[in-house]
Amino acid sequence: MSQNQLDRTDRQILMELQRDGRLSNQELADRVSLSPSPCLRRVRRLEDEGYIERYVALVNPDKVGLKLLAYITVRLNKVFRASHSPVSDFARDVQDWPEVVECYAMSGDMDYLLRVQVEDLSQFSRFAMDTLMQHPAVIDMRSSFTLQRIKETTELSI
């Protein structure tokens, strides 16, 4: 099913679940004007077809002591050795760095964009100097720190 094949009710279900993934099936059915059985079938179909990837709790980073949010652009040495690629090594290794909460391969001057959530500047410095800059593929990094959250959402406009 492509995005164009989603009907109005499917879109409503997705919007409601983005706002509150803990809705009971009955509450969801009421909000989208369906009876519970067809609503549950639609939700399961949306899950099976990959429209709904997973359900999570969004944790407030400030409440758990992760008050510093930084964005880092990274440039890699793309010289290929005989057995492997520095780019694939970096993509593999970043999976094990808990400070990195998002990582994207990018177009333009830099190769990757990292979103890093840490306690403070000291922890950021340790991560940047002892982990990121020590990676054999990394040749340059630039960091920016958030001063204020203006908008943050996980809801997609459907």
Backbone as CSV, one residue per row, in Angstrom:
resi,resn,N_x,N_y,N_z,CA_x,CA_y,CA_z,C_x,C_y,C_z
1,MET,0.851,-1.174,0.000,0.000,0.000,0.000,0.898,1.239,0.000
2,SER,0.717,2.110,-0.941,1.501,3.338,-0.973,0.785,4.415,-0.167
3,GLN,1.480,5.515,0.052,0.909,6.620,0.814,-0.388,7.087,0.167
4,ASN,-0.479,7.033,-1.157,-1.678,7.460,-1.856,-2.841,6.512,-1.627
5,GLN,-2.568,5.282,-1.200,-3.623,4.316,-0.974,-4.193,4.379,0.439
6,LEU,-3.629,5.211,1.281,-4.189,5.389,2.613,-5.473,6.202,2.491
7,ASP,-6.544,5.691,3.061,-7.773,6.473,3.025,-7.816,7.428,4.220
8,ARG,-8.868,8.191,4.284,-9.003,9.206,5.329,-8.942,8.586,6.731
9,THR,-9.575,7.446,6.897,-9.590,6.787,8.205,-8.198,6.293,8.589
10,ASP,-7.460,5.718,7.641,-6.082,5.293,7.913,-5.244,6.484,8.365
11,ARG,-5.388,7.602,7.680,-4.638,8.808,8.037,-5.023,9.297,9.438
12,GLN,-6.307,9.248,9.761,-6.752,9.656,11.096,-6.157,8.739,12.162
13,ILE,-6.155,7.453,11.889,-5.569,6.495,12.841,-4.107,6.827,13.079
14,LEU,-3.369,7.062,12.007,-1.942,7.386,12.145,-1.742,8.679,12.928
15,MET,-2.545,9.691,12.653,-2.411,10.958,13.371,-2.704,10.773,14.865
16,GLU,-3.766,10.054,15.184,-4.126,9.841,16.592,-3.044,9.052,17.322
17,LEU,-2.510,8.024,16.691,-1.475,7.218,17.344,-0.165,7.979,17.478
18,GLN,0.115,8.909,16.564,1.302,9.751,16.724,1.158,10.660,17.942
19,ARG,-0.046,11.142,18.178,-0.285,12.013,19.331,-0.252,11.244,20.638
20,ASP,-0.782,10.001,20.614,-0.846,9.205,21.841,-0.841,7.729,21.471
21,GLY,0.333,7.123,21.528,0.481,5.713,21.182,-0.081,4.768,22.224
22,ARG,-0.522,5.292,23.359,-1.084,4.454,24.420,-2.601,4.391,24.379
23,LEU,-3.215,4.951,23.354,-4.671,4.875,23.249,-5.111,3.418,23.223
24,SER,-6.170,3.126,23.934,-6.750,1.785,23.811,-7.424,1.690,22.446
25,ASN,-7.654,0.486,22.007,-8.330,0.309,20.720,-9.706,0.960,20.756
26,GLN,-10.406,0.854,21.877,-11.737,1.463,22.000,-11.655,2.984,21.861
27,GLU,-10.678,3.605,22.556,-10.514,5.060,22.470,-10.174,5.478,21.038
28,LEU,-9.287,4.739,20.408,-8.909,5.047,19.029,-10.105,4.903,18.105
29,ALA,-10.837,3.814,18.252,-12.025,3.585,17.412,-13.020,4.733,17.563
30,ASP,-13.236,5.177,18.802,-14.155,6.298,19.029,-13.667,7.563,18.330
31,ARG,-12.376,7.828,18.394,-11.832,9.058,17.800,-11.899,9.065,16.280
32,VAL,-11.848,7.882,15.661,-11.867,7.823,14.193,-13.206,7.315,13.660
33,SER,-14.191,7.229,14.541,-15.563,6.845,14.173,-15.653,5.468,13.530
34,LEU,-15.011,4.496,14.165,-15.104,3.100,13.744,-15.542,2.265,14.943
35,SER,-16.010,1.084,14.667,-16.215,0.144,15.765,-14.858,-0.508,16.063
36,PRO,-14.693,-1.095,17.252,-13.374,-1.603,17.662,-12.755,-2.649,16.730
37,SER,-13.532,-3.609,16.240,-12.946,-4.673,15.401,-12.331,-4.150,14.107
38,PRO,-13.059,-3.355,13.303,-12.428,-2.818,12.088,-11.247,-1.897,12.392
39,CYS,-11.325,-1.174,13.508,-10.215,-0.291,13.886,-8.970,-1.122,14.164
40,LEU,-9.125,-2.190,14.929,-7.987,-3.050,15.248,-7.411,-3.693,13.989
41,ARG,-8.266,-4.113,13.072,-7.775,-4.694,11.800,-6.957,-3.671,11.020
42,ARG,-7.420,-2.436,10.986,-6.689,-1.389,10.267,-5.327,-1.115,10.928
43,VAL,-5.320,-1.036,12.255,-4.054,-0.787,12.963,-3.082,-1.923,12.690
44,ARG,-3.532,-3.151,12.771,-2.647,-4.296,12.514,-2.134,-4.287,11.079
45,ARG,-2.995,-3.912,10.128,-2.553,-3.814,8.731,-1.496,-2.718,8.588
46,LEU,-1.704,-1.563,9.233,-0.731,-0.471,9.172,0.600,-0.893,9.800
47,GLU,0.541,-1.694,10.845,1.763,-2.225,11.452,2.437,-3.219,10.511
48,ASP,1.664,-4.158,9.983,2.218,-5.196,9.096,2.843,-4.608,7.842
49,GLU,2.261,-3.526,7.329,2.763,-2.913,6.095,3.850,-1.877,6.354
50,GLY,4.241,-1.705,7.615,5.370,-0.837,7.937,5.048,0.635,8.110
51,TYR,3.778,1.015,8.052,3.431,2.417,8.302,3.683,2.771,9.760
52,ILE,3.413,1.843,10.645,3.725,2.007,12.061,4.926,1.108,12.335
53,GLU,6.063,1.731,12.648,7.292,0.963,12.863,7.373,0.371,14.259
54,ARG,7.020,1.166,15.273,7.105,0.707,16.657,6.416,1.725,17.556
55,TYR,6.218,1.339,18.800,5.635,2.217,19.804,6.709,2.478,20.855
56,VAL,6.841,3.743,21.254,7.884,4.100,22.215,7.350,5.109,23.231
57,ALA,8.054,5.241,24.339,7.826,6.323,25.283,8.876,7.389,25.003
58,LEU,8.469,8.630,24.882,9.408,9.719,24.662,9.829,10.261,26.024
59,VAL,11.108,10.087,26.345,11.639,10.470,27.643,12.152,11.905,27.573
60,ASN,11.826,12.699,28.581,12.296,14.074,28.663,13.790,14.047,29.015
61,PRO,14.668,14.482,28.106,16.112,14.392,28.375,16.545,15.214,29.591
62,ASP,15.927,16.360,29.815,16.296,17.177,30.979,16.023,16.432,32.282
63,LYS,14.923,15.706,32.347,14.542,14.990,33.574,15.510,13.863,33.904
64,VAL,16.183,13.316,32.900,17.139,12.230,33.148,18.584,12.719,33.085
65,GLY,18.760,14.034,33.160,20.093,14.610,33.268,20.844,14.791,31.964
66,LEU,20.183,14.647,30.832,20.854,14.830,29.539,20.461,16.203,28.985
67,LYS,21.071,17.227,29.541,20.643,18.599,29.297,21.302,19.253,28.085
68,LEU,22.356,18.667,27.556,23.069,19.285,26.435,22.751,18.538,25.138
69,LEU,22.208,19.267,24.192,21.911,18.718,22.869,22.840,19.378,21.858
70,ALA,23.571,18.556,21.127,24.516,19.074,20.133,24.269,18.390,18.798
71,TYR,24.567,19.114,17.753,24.561,18.570,16.400,25.998,18.617,15.897
72,ILE,26.435,17.516,15.348,27.820,17.420,14.873,27.790,16.993,13.415
73,THR,28.508,17.731,12.586,28.725,17.278,11.216,30.109,16.639,11.176
74,VAL,30.199,15.555,10.438,31.425,14.756,10.404,31.832,14.544,8.954
75,ARG,33.126,14.711,8.694,33.684,14.391,7.380,34.628,13.218,7.547
76,LEU,34.524,12.262,6.630,35.328,11.045,6.718,36.401,11.001,5.653
77,ASN,37.459,10.259,5.969,38.469,9.902,4.985,37.882,8.744,4.191
78,LYS,37.629,8.958,2.926,36.943,7.945,2.127,37.899,7.033,1.357
79,VAL,39.175,7.047,1.744,40.141,6.169,1.081,39.807,4.733,1.453
80,PHE,39.646,3.912,0.457,39.277,2.517,0.692,40.519,1.667,0.860
81,ARG,40.514,0.889,1.937,41.565,-0.106,2.113,41.138,-1.370,1.386
82,ALA,42.017,-2.309,1.286,41.730,-3.518,0.518,40.506,-4.266,1.026
83,SER,40.340,-4.357,2.342,39.309,-5.238,2.867,38.010,-4.543,3.275
84,HIS,38.033,-3.234,3.498,36.813,-2.589,3.963,36.844,-1.088,3.699
85,SER,35.717,-0.458,3.963,35.554,0.963,3.714,35.459,1.730,5.030
86,PRO,36.177,2.837,5.183,36.037,3.655,6.384,34.596,4.130,6.591
87,VAL,33.887,4.374,5.496,32.501,4.831,5.589,31.639,3.751,6.235
88,SER,31.766,2.522,5.794,30.963,1.454,6.396,31.422,1.172,7.832
89,ASP,32.713,1.323,8.127,33.194,1.173,9.505,32.538,2.212,10.408
90,PHE,32.481,3.448,9.956,31.880,4.513,10.756,30.396,4.239,10.975
91,ALA,29.689,3.891,9.930,28.253,3.606,10.037,27.988,2.454,11.001
92,ARG,28.870,1.487,11.033,28.738,0.368,11.971,29.056,0.817,13.395
93,ASP,30.154,1.539,13.568,30.615,1.910,14.900,29.700,2.903,15.604
94,VAL,29.082,3.806,14.858,28.210,4.810,15.469,27.018,4.157,16.179
95,GLN,26.666,2.945,15.765,25.556,2.220,16.412,25.836,1.947,17.891
96,ASP,27.091,1.862,18.266,27.476,1.532,19.647,27.741,2.755,20.533
97,TRP,27.566,3.947,20.015,27.835,5.153,20.795,26.526,5.656,21.393
98,PRO,26.295,5.464,22.691,25.007,5.839,23.282,24.733,7.344,23.254
99,GLU,25.754,8.150,23.154,25.561,9.601,23.093,24.843,10.020,21.810
100,VAL,25.014,9.235,20.749,24.423,9.555,19.447,23.008,8.987,19.407
101,VAL,22.028,9.885,19.319,20.636,9.442,19.270,20.075,9.433,17.852
102,GLU,20.744,10.103,16.941,20.384,10.055,15.528,21.651,10.248,14.704
103,CYS,21.688,9.589,13.554,22.818,9.729,12.638,22.291,9.627,11.219
104,TYR,22.667,10.574,10.379,22.212,10.610,8.993,23.402,10.766,8.053
105,ALA,23.410,9.999,6.980,24.351,10.232,5.891,23.834,11.448,5.128
106,MET,24.725,12.371,4.789,24.314,13.650,4.227,24.952,13.910,2.867
107,SER,24.313,14.776,2.115,24.935,15.304,0.907,25.672,16.585,1.304
108,GLY,26.510,17.099,0.424,27.204,18.348,0.709,28.625,18.123,1.194
109,ASP,29.147,19.122,1.905,30.540,19.115,2.346,30.845,18.054,3.395
110,MET,29.888,17.764,4.257,30.109,16.824,5.347,29.379,15.515,5.020
111,ASP,29.857,14.437,5.588,29.316,13.115,5.263,28.176,12.672,6.170
112,TYR,28.248,13.053,7.448,27.241,12.618,8.419,26.812,13.778,9.298
113,LEU,25.580,13.685,9.762,25.055,14.594,10.770,24.646,13.745,11.965
114,LEU,25.181,14.087,13.141,24.867,13.372,14.370,24.082,14.286,15.301
115,ARG,23.074,13.722,15.943,22.402,14.418,17.042,22.864,13.718,18.309
116,VAL,23.491,14.484,19.184,24.135,13.943,20.371,23.477,14.556,21.609
117,GLN,23.056,13.697,22.544,22.414,14.153,23.776,23.270,13.672,24.947
118,VAL,23.813,14.632,25.709,24.716,14.302,26.819,24.375,15.151,28.042
119,GLU,25.037,14.829,29.154,24.799,15.544,30.416,25.245,17.002,30.358
120,ASP,26.475,17.213,29.877,27.049,18.548,29.952,28.211,18.667,28.974
121,LEU,28.855,19.826,28.980,29.961,20.077,28.066,31.143,19.154,28.316
122,SER,31.385,18.775,29.561,32.477,17.838,29.860,32.241,16.484,29.212
123,GLN,31.022,15.979,29.325,30.726,14.693,28.700,30.802,14.811,27.176
124,PHE,30.338,15.941,26.642,30.440,16.144,25.201,31.899,16.136,24.767
125,SER,32.740,16.854,25.514,34.155,16.925,25.181,34.798,15.538,25.198
126,ARG,34.483,14.746,26.210,35.032,13.377,26.279,34.581,12.563,25.066
127,PHE,33.306,12.658,24.731,32.813,11.913,23.572,33.515,12.385,22.294
128,ALA,33.575,13.693,22.103,34.166,14.237,20.876,35.649,13.892,20.758
129,MET,36.392,14.080,21.834,37.836,13.882,21.774,38.262,12.422,21.885
130,ASP,37.594,11.658,22.746,38.031,10.286,23.011,37.367,9.237,22.128
131,THR,36.230,9.557,21.561,35.521,8.575,20.732,35.475,9.025,19.283
132,LEU,34.801,10.130,19.046,34.564,10.547,17.669,35.859,10.879,16.925
133,MET,36.670,11.746,17.478,37.898,12.153,16.772,38.961,11.058,16.761
134,GLN,38.814,10.044,17.599,39.753,8.919,17.587,39.377,7.864,16.558
135,HIS,38.187,7.993,15.988,37.782,7.005,14.982,38.681,7.167,13.759
136,PRO,39.221,6.068,13.236,40.182,6.168,12.131,39.610,6.786,10.849
137,ALA,38.304,6.765,10.668,37.717,7.310,9.440,37.453,8.811,9.534
138,VAL,37.390,9.368,10.738,37.003,10.772,10.919,38.203,11.677,10.671
139,ILE,38.004,12.650,9.762,39.066,13.628,9.520,38.661,15.043,9.942
140,ASP,37.358,15.280,10.137,36.928,16.612,10.547,35.546,16.503,11.188
141,MET,35.300,17.380,12.167,33.977,17.472,12.781,33.714,18.919,13.143
142,ARG,32.450,19.282,13.107,32.026,20.612,13.527,30.795,20.437,14.397
143,SER,30.763,21.131,15.516,29.642,20.959,16.434,28.917,22.276,16.657
144,SER,27.624,22.149,16.890,26.764,23.271,17.259,25.911,22.813,18.431
145,PHE,25.682,23.734,19.371,24.915,23.406,20.560,23.585,24.147,20.530
146,THR,22.543,23.472,20.968,21.248,24.134,21.015,21.203,25.072,22.207
147,LEU,20.598,26.222,22.001,20.424,27.203,23.065,19.016,27.140,23.638
148,GLN,18.063,26.818,22.763,16.666,26.794,23.180,15.883,25.921,22.202
149,ARG,14.976,25.102,22.719,14.088,24.308,21.865,12.922,25.191,21.452
150,ILE,12.774,25.398,20.177,11.675,26.209,19.657,10.517,25.300,19.257
151,LYS,10.830,24.236,18.570,9.813,23.262,18.173,10.471,21.889,18.158
152,GLU,9.777,20.943,18.728,10.251,19.553,18.682,9.006,18.684,18.625
153,THR,8.910,17.874,17.604,7.764,16.987,17.477,8.189,15.696,16.820
154,THR,7.447,14.655,17.066,7.652,13.392,16.355,6.513,13.145,15.390
155,GLU,5.520,14.050,15.364,4.356,13.885,14.507,4.665,14.296,13.075
156,LEU,4.349,13.402,12.153,4.468,13.703,10.733,3.132,14.221,10.228
157,SER,3.171,15.152,9.303,1.948,15.649,8.691,1.492,14.649,7.642
158,ILE,0.377,14.003,7.903,-0.096,12.942,7.014,-1.343,13.387,6.298
